[in-house]
Amino acid sequence: MYSKKYKITELLIRGSQALIYKAINKISNKIVIIKEFHKNNYLDGLLEYKSIWKIGKHPNISTLLDYYRNDKKIILIYECYDLDFYFYLEDEIKL
């Protein structure tokens, strides 16, 4: 479905609601995050993001770049940051 535009490089998380992958946009070579919700799980997962999307564009929130859906799943494509949030918080707490 999205494989014409994105190439998955690794599975990051196998969560209860979604699979999260790191991927590359084949056109721009930019790294993206792909969240793949399966039909029986995606409604709960999407409700969590609904309030975030209402905020709109914000420097601290990843931008939704693209989406795909069919009868079995919905796929959200987000920009990817080169920041490990855990290590960022760890550094901030030490200060």
XYZ file of N, CA, C and O in Angstrom:
380
model
N 0.828 -1.190 0.000
C 0.000 0.000 0.000
C 0.879 1.263 0.000
O 0.706 2.125 -0.811
N 1.827 1.348 0.922
C 2.716 2.504 0.989
C 4.116 2.167 0.502
O 4.993 3.022 0.496
N 4.333 0.939 0.084
C 5.676 0.480 -0.271
C 6.233 1.127 -1.539
O 7.432 1.085 -1.767
N 5.390 1.743 -2.342
C 5.898 2.443 -3.533
C 6.648 3.714 -3.139
O 7.551 4.148 -3.825
N 6.259 4.315 -2.027
C 6.843 5.586 -1.610
C 7.816 5.451 -0.438
O 8.735 6.248 -0.297
N 7.618 4.432 0.419
C 8.430 4.280 1.627
C 9.051 2.897 1.703
O 8.425 1.913 1.339
N 10.290 2.838 2.203
C 10.957 1.559 2.417
C 11.205 1.406 3.923
O 11.900 2.234 4.536
N 10.641 0.372 4.519
C 10.821 0.117 5.939
C 12.250 -0.348 6.189
O 12.754 -1.229 5.501
N 12.886 0.265 7.201
C 14.256 -0.111 7.538
C 14.323 -0.937 8.818
O 15.223 -1.757 8.961
N 13.384 -0.698 9.757
C 13.369 -1.516 10.969
C 12.054 -1.382 11.723
O 11.368 -0.364 11.623
N 11.724 -2.432 12.442
C 10.582 -2.414 13.338
C 11.061 -1.817 14.651
O 12.002 -2.324 15.267
N 10.438 -0.727 15.089
C 10.838 -0.080 16.332
C 10.066 -0.608 17.535
O 10.654 -0.876 18.580
N 8.748 -0.725 17.371
C 7.898 -1.137 18.493
C 6.763 -2.013 17.982
O 6.124 -1.698 16.978
N 6.509 -3.087 18.703
C 5.331 -3.917 18.458
C 4.415 -3.674 19.649
O 4.515 -4.334 20.676
N 3.541 -2.658 19.521
C 2.666 -2.274 20.616
C 1.337 -2.999 20.590
O 1.045 -3.774 19.675
N 0.525 -2.729 21.589
C -0.782 -3.387 21.678
C -1.758 -2.849 20.638
O -2.694 -3.537 20.259
N -1.550 -1.610 20.177
C -2.463 -1.017 19.213
C -1.869 -0.871 17.823
O -2.604 -0.767 16.854
N -0.544 -0.842 17.729
C 0.069 -0.576 16.429
C 1.480 -1.138 16.349
O 2.127 -1.376 17.360
N 1.923 -1.320 15.117
C 3.324 -1.607 14.823
C 3.938 -0.279 14.403
O 3.333 0.475 13.640
N 5.132 0.008 14.896
C 5.786 1.268 14.561
C 7.117 0.953 13.901
O 7.949 0.229 14.455
N 7.283 1.510 12.702
C 8.467 1.254 11.894
C 9.239 2.535 11.635
O 8.655 3.621 11.577
N 10.521 2.382 11.429
C 11.342 3.446 10.884
C 11.453 3.152 9.394
O 11.643 1.995 8.996
N 11.328 4.181 8.565
C 11.340 3.971 7.110
C 12.000 5.159 6.419
O 12.251 6.195 7.034
N 12.256 4.976 5.139
C 12.842 6.033 4.316
C 11.887 6.359 3.179
O 11.374 5.456 2.516
N 11.668 7.645 2.969
C 10.907 8.102 1.812
C 11.807 7.909 0.592
O 12.903 8.469 0.525
N 11.374 7.091 -0.353
C 12.198 6.753 -1.521
C 12.448 7.952 -2.429
O 13.429 7.963 -3.166
N 11.604 8.961 -2.357
C 11.760 10.141 -3.215
C 12.698 11.165 -2.585
O 13.628 11.648 -3.218
N 12.461 11.499 -1.318
C 13.237 12.556 -0.665
C 14.408 12.029 0.172
O 15.253 12.812 0.601
N 14.454 10.725 0.425
C 15.458 10.094 1.287
C 15.367 10.545 2.745
O 16.300 10.352 3.509
N 14.252 11.138 3.138
C 14.058 11.533 4.532
C 13.558 10.343 5.338
O 12.805 9.512 4.852
N 13.992 10.284 6.593
C 13.550 9.225 7.494
C 12.183 9.601 8.048
O 11.948 10.754 8.411
N 11.297 8.622 8.100
C 9.940 8.827 8.606
C 9.608 7.715 9.596
O 10.311 6.718 9.688
N 8.526 7.925 10.322
C 7.984 6.911 11.222
C 6.643 6.465 10.662
O 5.808 7.299 10.287
N 6.429 5.157 10.589
C 5.170 4.601 10.100
C 4.471 3.898 11.259
O 5.064 3.030 11.901
N 3.234 4.308 11.542
C 2.410 3.648 12.565
C 1.302 2.904 11.847
O 0.503 3.497 11.136
N 1.286 1.605 12.011
C 0.345 0.729 11.306
C -0.657 0.146 12.306
O -0.310 -0.692 13.119
N -1.877 0.650 12.261
C -2.949 0.179 13.135
C -3.776 -0.853 12.395
O -4.224 -0.597 11.279
N -4.006 -2.010 13.018
C -4.874 -3.014 12.416
C -6.323 -2.702 12.743
O -6.618 -2.059 13.751
N -7.222 -3.136 11.901
C -8.626 -2.752 11.978
C -9.222 -2.891 13.374
O -9.896 -1.997 13.855
N -8.964 -3.988 14.049
C -9.575 -4.187 15.360
C -8.948 -3.307 16.437
O -9.489 -3.181 17.513
N -7.803 -2.675 16.159
C -7.128 -1.835 17.148
C -7.084 -0.358 16.798
O -6.835 0.454 17.664
N -7.302 0.002 15.546
C -6.961 1.364 15.174
C -7.882 2.428 15.738
O -7.459 3.550 15.972
N -9.124 2.124 16.035
C -10.014 3.148 16.565
C -9.514 3.654 17.914
O -9.416 4.864 18.132
N -9.139 2.752 18.801
C -8.610 3.173 20.104
C -7.339 4.001 19.939
O -7.160 5.025 20.581
N -6.451 3.553 19.075
C -5.197 4.269 18.851
C -5.407 5.641 18.260
O -4.765 6.612 18.662
N -6.324 5.742 17.318
C -6.562 7.034 16.678
C -7.228 8.022 17.619
O -6.978 9.223 17.542
N -8.046 7.548 18.522
C -8.685 8.448 19.486
C -7.647 9.134 20.365
O -7.809 10.284 20.757
N -6.555 8.427 20.657
C -5.478 9.031 21.441
C -4.842 10.207 20.703
O -4.419 11.176 21.313
N -4.751 10.118 19.399
C -4.099 11.155 18.606
C -5.032 12.298 18.219
O -4.575 13.346 17.807
N -6.323 12.100 18.362
C -7.300 13.095 17.926
C -7.049 14.461 18.569
O -7.026 15.478 17.884
N -6.820 14.493 19.854
C -6.607 15.765 20.538
C -5.290 16.410 20.105
O -5.187 17.628 20.024
N -4.282 15.597 19.815
C -3.000 16.136 19.360
C -3.161 16.780 17.990
O -2.639 17.864 17.733
N -3.900 16.131 17.082
C -4.082 16.675 15.739
C -4.834 17.995 15.761
O -4.635 18.845 14.912
N -5.706 18.180 16.750
C -6.469 19.426 16.839
C -5.563 20.620 17.121
O -5.897 21.745 16.795
N -4.418 20.366 17.748
C -3.476 21.445 18.044
C -2.956 22.052 16.748
O -2.699 23.239 16.657
N -2.795 21.229 15.740
C -2.250 21.702 14.475
C -0.738 21.628 14.489
O -0.143 20.829 15.198
N -0.115 22.479 13.728
C 1.343 22.463 13.627
C 1.950 23.075 14.888
O 1.569 24.155 15.310
N 2.885 22.344 15.486
C 3.548 22.796 16.707
C 4.977 22.265 16.682
O 5.204 21.126 16.267
N 5.958 23.048 17.115
C 7.356 22.602 17.024
C 7.692 21.366 17.851
O 8.686 20.695 17.583
N 6.885 21.039 18.848
C 7.179 19.887 19.698
C 6.361 18.646 19.357
O 6.395 17.666 20.087
N 5.613 18.686 18.273
C 4.775 17.554 17.876
C 5.136 17.145 16.449
O 5.209 17.985 15.555
N 5.370 15.853 16.242
C 5.674 15.352 14.895
C 4.518 15.636 13.964
O 3.358 15.465 14.328
N 4.835 16.028 12.757
C 3.822 16.349 11.752
C 3.365 15.077 11.045
O 4.188 14.251 10.650
N 2.059 14.937 10.898
C 1.503 13.849 10.101
C 1.733 14.197 8.634
O 1.247 15.215 8.145
N 2.512 13.391 7.942
C 2.878 13.663 6.552
C 1.939 13.031 5.544
O 1.704 13.585 4.469
N 1.422 11.855 5.884
C 0.653 11.085 4.914
C -0.144 10.022 5.663
O 0.147 9.735 6.827
N -1.134 9.448 5.014
C -1.861 8.327 5.599
C -2.419 7.445 4.494
O -2.613 7.885 3.360
N -2.643 6.193 4.837
C -3.216 5.204 3.930
C -4.201 4.374 4.736
O -4.016 4.185 5.936
N -5.221 3.844 4.073
C -6.131 2.928 4.769
C -6.805 1.997 3.780
O -6.943 2.301 2.602
N -7.175 0.847 4.307
C -7.985 -0.101 3.561
C -8.890 -0.797 4.567
O -9.016 -0.336 5.708
N -9.508 -1.904 4.183
C -10.432 -2.590 5.087
C -9.737 -3.220 6.292
O -10.383 -3.489 7.298
N -8.433 -3.466 6.198
C -7.723 -4.175 7.262
C -6.929 -3.271 8.191
O -6.700 -3.612 9.340
N -6.448 -2.126 7.708
C -5.604 -1.287 8.548
C -5.581 0.163 8.090
O -5.997 0.488 6.989
N -5.073 0.991 8.985
C -4.817 2.391 8.664
C -3.356 2.656 9.005
O -2.841 2.161 10.017
N -2.681 3.411 8.147
C -1.253 3.649 8.290
C -1.018 5.151 8.324
O -1.484 5.876 7.442
N -0.301 5.600 9.347
C 0.019 7.008 9.498
C 1.515 7.191 9.311
O 2.316 6.429 9.864
N 1.898 8.202 8.537
C 3.299 8.494 8.263
C 3.639 9.826 8.928
O 3.004 10.841 8.651
N 4.634 9.804 9.808
C 5.049 10.992 10.549
C 6.489 11.353 10.231
O 7.292 10.488 9.896
N 6.809 12.631 10.421
C 8.210 13.031 10.342
C 8.957 12.373 11.499
O 8.359 12.028 12.517
N 10.248 12.206 11.329
C 11.073 11.547 12.343
C 12.116 12.535 12.840
O 12.734 13.252 12.058
N 12.297 12.564 14.161
C 13.330 13.405 14.758
C 14.539 12.550 15.097
O 14.406 11.393 15.480
N 15.713 13.136 15.009
C 16.957 12.436 15.354
C 17.279 12.618 16.822
O 18.385 12.952 17.196
N 16.305 12.385 17.675
C 16.477 12.588 19.104
C 15.960 11.367 19.838
O 14.850 10.914 19.588
N 16.759 10.848 20.720
C 16.316 9.775 21.583
C 15.720 10.430 22.821
O 16.437 10.991 23.653
N 14.417 10.402 22.943
C 13.707 11.128 23.982
C 14.131 10.685 25.373
O 14.255 11.489 26.290
N 14.385 9.413 25.548
C 14.821 8.900 26.854
C 16.121 9.572 27.287
O 16.244 10.046 28.411
N 17.110 9.625 26.394
C 18.386 10.231 26.741
C 18.256 11.741 26.927
O 18.930 12.335 27.756
N 17.361 12.357 26.186
C 17.097 13.788 26.351
C 16.560 14.061 27.761
O 17.048 14.948 28.453
N 15.583 13.279 28.190
C 15.021 13.463 29.531
C 16.060 13.173 30.605
O 16.131 13.878 31.617
N 16.854 12.141 30.385
C 17.898 11.789 31.343
C 18.872 12.957 31.523
O 19.242 13.309 32.645
N 19.277 13.607 30.428
C 20.169 14.762 30.495
C 19.495 15.935 31.191
O 20.128 16.646 31.976
N 18.226 16.155 30.927
C 17.505 17.271 31.532
C 17.367 17.081 33.035
O 17.459 18.033 33.800
N 17.146 15.861 33.481
C 16.973 15.589 34.917
C 18.290 15.817 35.666
O 18.291 16.306 36.785
N 19.422 15.521 35.031
C 20.729 15.713 35.672
C 21.048 17.183 35.896
O 21.824 17.518 36.760
N 20.470 18.046 35.074
C 20.759 19.480 35.208
C 20.139 19.963 36.436
O 20.067 20.485 37.282
